[in-house]
Amino acid sequence: VGGESTRPGALPVTPEEEQSRVLPVVKELVSHGVTVSIDTMHADTARRAVDAGALLVNDVSAGLADPNMLRTVAELGCQIVLGHLRGTPATMERFSRYDHPISDVVSELRLRAEEAEREGIQAEQVVLDPGIGFAKTPEHSWAVIQNLATLKALGYPLMIGVSRKRLLSTLLPRDATIADRDLPTSVLSALLAGAGANALRVHNVRDSAIAL
């Protein structure tokens, strides 16, 4: 559950606005026995969502957006997904320059995981997300996908989200719609699961489940 868009160029919202959007949803889902993660870059939102029953914090900035995030998650004792991101969703396209896309992403994620552990998060609570489409051109994203084993070698579970991302447009006709990205999403997600991804983030859950 997330209350702040992280698409390229998206403007930030305040923690207060974010919480007004997500906390009622988290509470309602938890009341029905649903396992919930909170997608946020704000430590206060993470704390309030976990207090409401969320079991996992997904921070696309890996704790860079809010200096209190990693310490807060350590106190909460829950899992955290650390995403690879440069800049912010509003500015990240300016930072899509890499000397070596794979080694750069791997080294930057390693640093964030090490920082999380220094702040008190247990290693077994850390999940890594290479941030497909975040401060990356389609070429960079494909390079990361093709080298999943290098990411796995860091020793942490991986969550991958390719759903409806721009890189899929390179597989489709020019007049394809966003909805047309669902089929390649399902196929690629299944291939990634076979290659070692531990969790998948998708929009069309039914089709992806069929593909798996």
Short mmCIF file of C-alpha atoms in Angstrom, two decimals:
data_model
loop_
_atom_site.label_atom_id
_atom_site.label_comp_id
_atom_site.label_asym_id
_atom_site.label_seq_id
_atom_site.Cartn_x
_atom_site.Cartn_y
_atom_site.Cartn_z
CA VAL A 1 0.00 0.00 0.00
CA GLY A 2 1.47 3.34 -1.03
CA GLY A 3 0.22 6.91 -0.94
CA GLU A 4 2.92 8.71 -2.91
CA SER A 5 3.66 8.14 -6.58
CA THR A 6 7.24 7.21 -7.46
CA ARG A 7 6.85 7.41 -11.24
CA PRO A 8 9.46 9.54 -13.05
CA GLY A 9 8.78 13.22 -12.44
CA ALA A 10 6.31 12.64 -9.61
CA LEU A 11 6.16 15.40 -7.03
CA PRO A 12 6.41 14.53 -3.31
CA VAL A 13 3.54 14.61 -0.84
CA THR A 14 3.78 15.41 2.85
CA PRO A 15 3.84 12.57 5.39
CA GLU A 16 0.53 13.86 6.74
CA GLU A 17 -1.16 13.63 3.34
CA GLU A 18 0.42 10.24 2.70
CA GLN A 19 -0.81 8.90 6.02
CA SER A 20 -4.34 10.14 5.41
CA ARG A 21 -4.33 8.08 2.22
CA VAL A 22 -2.73 4.86 3.43
CA LEU A 23 -3.48 4.28 7.11
CA PRO A 24 -7.23 3.61 6.71
CA VAL A 25 -6.44 1.15 3.91
CA VAL A 26 -3.74 -0.63 5.93
CA LYS A 27 -6.05 -0.97 8.94
CA GLU A 28 -8.91 -2.32 6.85
CA LEU A 29 -6.75 -4.87 5.03
CA VAL A 30 -5.14 -6.05 8.25
CA SER A 31 -8.59 -6.47 9.82
CA HIS A 32 -9.36 -8.96 7.03
CA GLY A 33 -6.20 -10.95 7.67
CA VAL A 34 -4.24 -9.62 4.69
CA THR A 35 -0.45 -9.43 4.91
CA VAL A 36 0.42 -5.79 4.20
CA SER A 37 3.54 -3.89 3.24
CA ILE A 38 3.78 -0.11 3.37
CA ASP A 39 5.48 1.66 0.46
CA THR A 40 6.93 4.89 1.83
CA MET A 41 10.04 7.02 2.03
CA HIS A 42 8.91 8.63 5.31
CA ALA A 43 9.93 7.13 8.64
CA ASP A 44 6.86 8.44 10.48
CA THR A 45 4.54 6.86 7.92
CA ALA A 46 6.45 3.59 8.23
CA ARG A 47 6.09 3.61 12.01
CA ARG A 48 2.38 4.41 11.94
CA ALA A 49 1.67 1.79 9.27
CA VAL A 50 3.55 -0.93 11.16
CA ASP A 51 1.73 0.08 14.33
CA ALA A 52 -1.48 -0.41 12.29
CA GLY A 53 -0.41 -3.94 11.35
CA ALA A 54 1.84 -3.71 8.28
CA LEU A 55 4.64 -6.27 8.37
CA LEU A 56 7.11 -4.89 5.84
CA VAL A 57 8.42 -1.45 4.87
CA ASN A 58 9.27 -0.85 1.23
CA ASP A 59 11.48 2.22 0.78
CA VAL A 60 12.46 2.89 -2.83
CA SER A 61 15.17 5.26 -1.60
CA ALA A 62 16.77 2.68 0.73
CA GLY A 63 16.68 5.14 3.61
CA LEU A 64 18.26 8.05 1.76
CA ALA A 65 15.11 10.19 1.58
CA ASP A 66 14.58 10.24 5.36
CA PRO A 67 17.59 9.96 7.68
CA ASN A 68 15.38 8.45 10.38
CA MET A 69 14.06 5.58 8.25
CA LEU A 70 16.66 2.89 8.94
CA ARG A 71 16.79 3.58 12.67
CA THR A 72 12.99 3.53 12.82
CA VAL A 73 12.76 0.18 11.03
CA ALA A 74 15.43 -1.23 13.34
CA GLU A 75 13.28 -0.21 16.31
CA LEU A 76 10.18 -1.72 14.72
CA GLY A 77 11.97 -5.00 14.03
CA CYS A 78 10.25 -5.56 10.69
CA GLN A 79 11.56 -6.39 7.23
CA ILE A 80 12.61 -3.62 4.88
CA VAL A 81 12.97 -3.56 1.12
CA LEU A 82 15.87 -1.30 0.13
CA GLY A 83 15.39 0.03 -3.39
CA HIS A 84 18.09 1.42 -5.65
CA LEU A 85 17.37 5.06 -6.46
CA ARG A 86 19.45 8.10 -7.27
CA GLY A 87 17.94 11.48 -6.53
CA THR A 88 14.17 11.54 -6.04
CA PRO A 89 11.33 10.40 -8.30
CA ALA A 90 11.08 14.03 -9.47
CA THR A 91 14.79 14.27 -10.33
CA MET A 92 15.99 10.70 -10.89
CA GLU A 93 16.13 10.86 -14.67
CA ARG A 94 19.01 13.34 -14.35
CA PHE A 95 21.09 10.66 -12.64
CA SER A 96 20.75 7.82 -15.16
CA ARG A 97 24.45 7.84 -16.01
CA TYR A 98 26.61 4.85 -15.09
CA ASP A 99 30.18 3.84 -15.78
CA HIS A 100 29.21 0.18 -15.32
CA PRO A 101 25.46 -0.28 -14.65
CA ILE A 102 25.71 -3.65 -12.93
CA SER A 103 28.70 -3.01 -10.70
CA ASP A 104 27.43 0.49 -9.86
CA VAL A 105 23.98 -0.75 -8.81
CA VAL A 106 25.45 -3.67 -6.87
CA SER A 107 27.97 -1.51 -5.01
CA GLU A 108 25.39 1.17 -4.17
CA LEU A 109 22.92 -1.41 -2.88
CA ARG A 110 25.66 -3.08 -0.84
CA LEU A 111 26.41 0.25 0.82
CA ARG A 112 22.74 0.74 1.72
CA ALA A 113 22.47 -2.77 3.15
CA GLU A 114 25.60 -2.21 5.22
CA GLU A 115 24.21 1.08 6.48
CA ALA A 116 20.95 -0.63 7.42
CA GLU A 117 22.83 -3.19 9.48
CA ARG A 118 24.89 -0.47 11.16
CA GLU A 119 21.63 1.20 12.17
CA GLY A 120 20.52 -2.01 13.86
CA ILE A 121 18.47 -3.81 11.20
CA GLN A 122 19.22 -7.54 11.23
CA ALA A 123 20.69 -8.90 7.99
CA GLU A 124 17.87 -11.43 7.66
CA GLN A 125 15.35 -8.55 7.66
CA VAL A 126 16.87 -6.91 4.57
CA VAL A 127 15.48 -7.39 1.06
CA LEU A 128 17.06 -5.67 -1.96
CA ASP A 129 15.32 -4.18 -4.99
CA PRO A 130 17.51 -3.07 -7.93
CA GLY A 131 14.99 -0.36 -8.80
CA ILE A 132 14.13 -1.25 -12.39
CA GLY A 133 13.33 2.04 -14.15
CA PHE A 134 14.51 4.18 -11.24
CA ALA A 135 17.28 6.48 -12.49
CA LYS A 136 17.85 3.96 -15.27
CA THR A 137 17.28 3.95 -19.00
CA PRO A 138 15.66 0.84 -20.50
CA GLU A 139 19.15 -0.29 -21.52
CA HIS A 140 20.38 0.01 -17.93
CA SER A 141 17.33 -1.89 -16.65
CA TRP A 142 17.80 -4.73 -19.13
CA ALA A 143 21.45 -4.97 -18.14
CA VAL A 144 20.47 -5.32 -14.47
CA ILE A 145 17.86 -7.97 -15.30
CA GLN A 146 20.35 -9.96 -17.36
CA ASN A 147 22.80 -10.00 -14.46
CA LEU A 148 20.49 -11.04 -11.64
CA ALA A 149 23.05 -13.56 -10.41
CA THR A 150 25.43 -10.72 -9.55
CA LEU A 151 22.77 -9.17 -7.34
CA LYS A 152 21.96 -12.53 -5.76
CA ALA A 153 25.62 -12.89 -4.85
CA LEU A 154 25.18 -10.10 -2.29
CA GLY A 155 23.37 -12.70 -0.19
CA TYR A 156 20.02 -10.95 0.36
CA PRO A 157 16.56 -11.85 -0.95
CA LEU A 158 15.57 -9.89 -4.06
CA MET A 159 12.32 -8.16 -4.92
CA ILE A 160 11.93 -7.18 -8.57
CA GLY A 161 9.30 -4.89 -10.08
CA VAL A 162 9.12 -4.72 -13.88
CA SER A 163 5.35 -4.31 -14.08
CA ARG A 164 4.31 -1.88 -16.84
CA LYS A 165 7.76 -0.28 -16.75
CA ARG A 166 9.10 1.70 -19.69
CA LEU A 167 11.67 -0.97 -20.60
CA LEU A 168 8.81 -3.23 -21.73
CA SER A 169 7.91 -0.75 -24.46
CA THR A 170 11.11 -1.84 -26.25
CA LEU A 171 9.38 -5.22 -26.85
CA LEU A 172 6.11 -3.78 -28.21
CA PRO A 173 4.80 -1.96 -31.29
CA ARG A 174 4.98 1.83 -31.17
CA ASP A 175 1.21 2.19 -30.80
CA ALA A 176 1.07 -0.13 -27.77
CA THR A 177 -0.79 1.06 -24.68
CA ILE A 178 0.23 0.77 -21.03
CA ALA A 179 -2.21 -2.15 -20.71
CA ASP A 180 -0.30 -3.95 -23.48
CA ARG A 181 2.65 -4.17 -21.10
CA ASP A 182 0.81 -6.67 -18.88
CA LEU A 183 1.63 -9.71 -21.04
CA PRO A 184 5.40 -9.08 -21.17
CA THR A 185 5.23 -8.20 -17.46
CA SER A 186 3.83 -11.64 -16.67
CA VAL A 187 6.32 -13.48 -18.87
CA LEU A 188 9.33 -11.53 -17.59
CA SER A 189 8.21 -11.82 -13.97
CA ALA A 190 8.01 -15.60 -14.32
CA LEU A 191 11.46 -15.71 -15.90
CA LEU A 192 12.85 -13.57 -13.07
CA ALA A 193 11.31 -15.88 -10.48
CA GLY A 194 13.03 -18.78 -12.21
CA ALA A 195 16.30 -16.85 -12.15
CA GLY A 196 16.15 -16.31 -8.39
CA ALA A 197 13.87 -13.36 -7.61
CA ASN A 198 12.21 -13.99 -4.24
CA ALA A 199 9.34 -11.52 -4.62
CA LEU A 200 7.64 -9.81 -7.55
CA ARG A 201 5.83 -6.50 -7.62
CA VAL A 202 3.06 -6.52 -10.24
CA HIS A 203 -0.17 -4.75 -11.15
CA ASN A 204 -2.03 -7.62 -12.81
CA VAL A 205 -1.73 -10.26 -10.11
CA ARG A 206 -3.96 -12.83 -11.81
CA ASP A 207 -2.02 -12.92 -15.08
CA SER A 208 1.33 -13.01 -13.30
CA ALA A 209 0.14 -15.88 -11.10
CA ILE A 210 -0.93 -17.81 -14.21
CA ALA A 211 2.49 -17.17 -15.78
CA LEU A 212 4.21 -18.47 -12.64
#
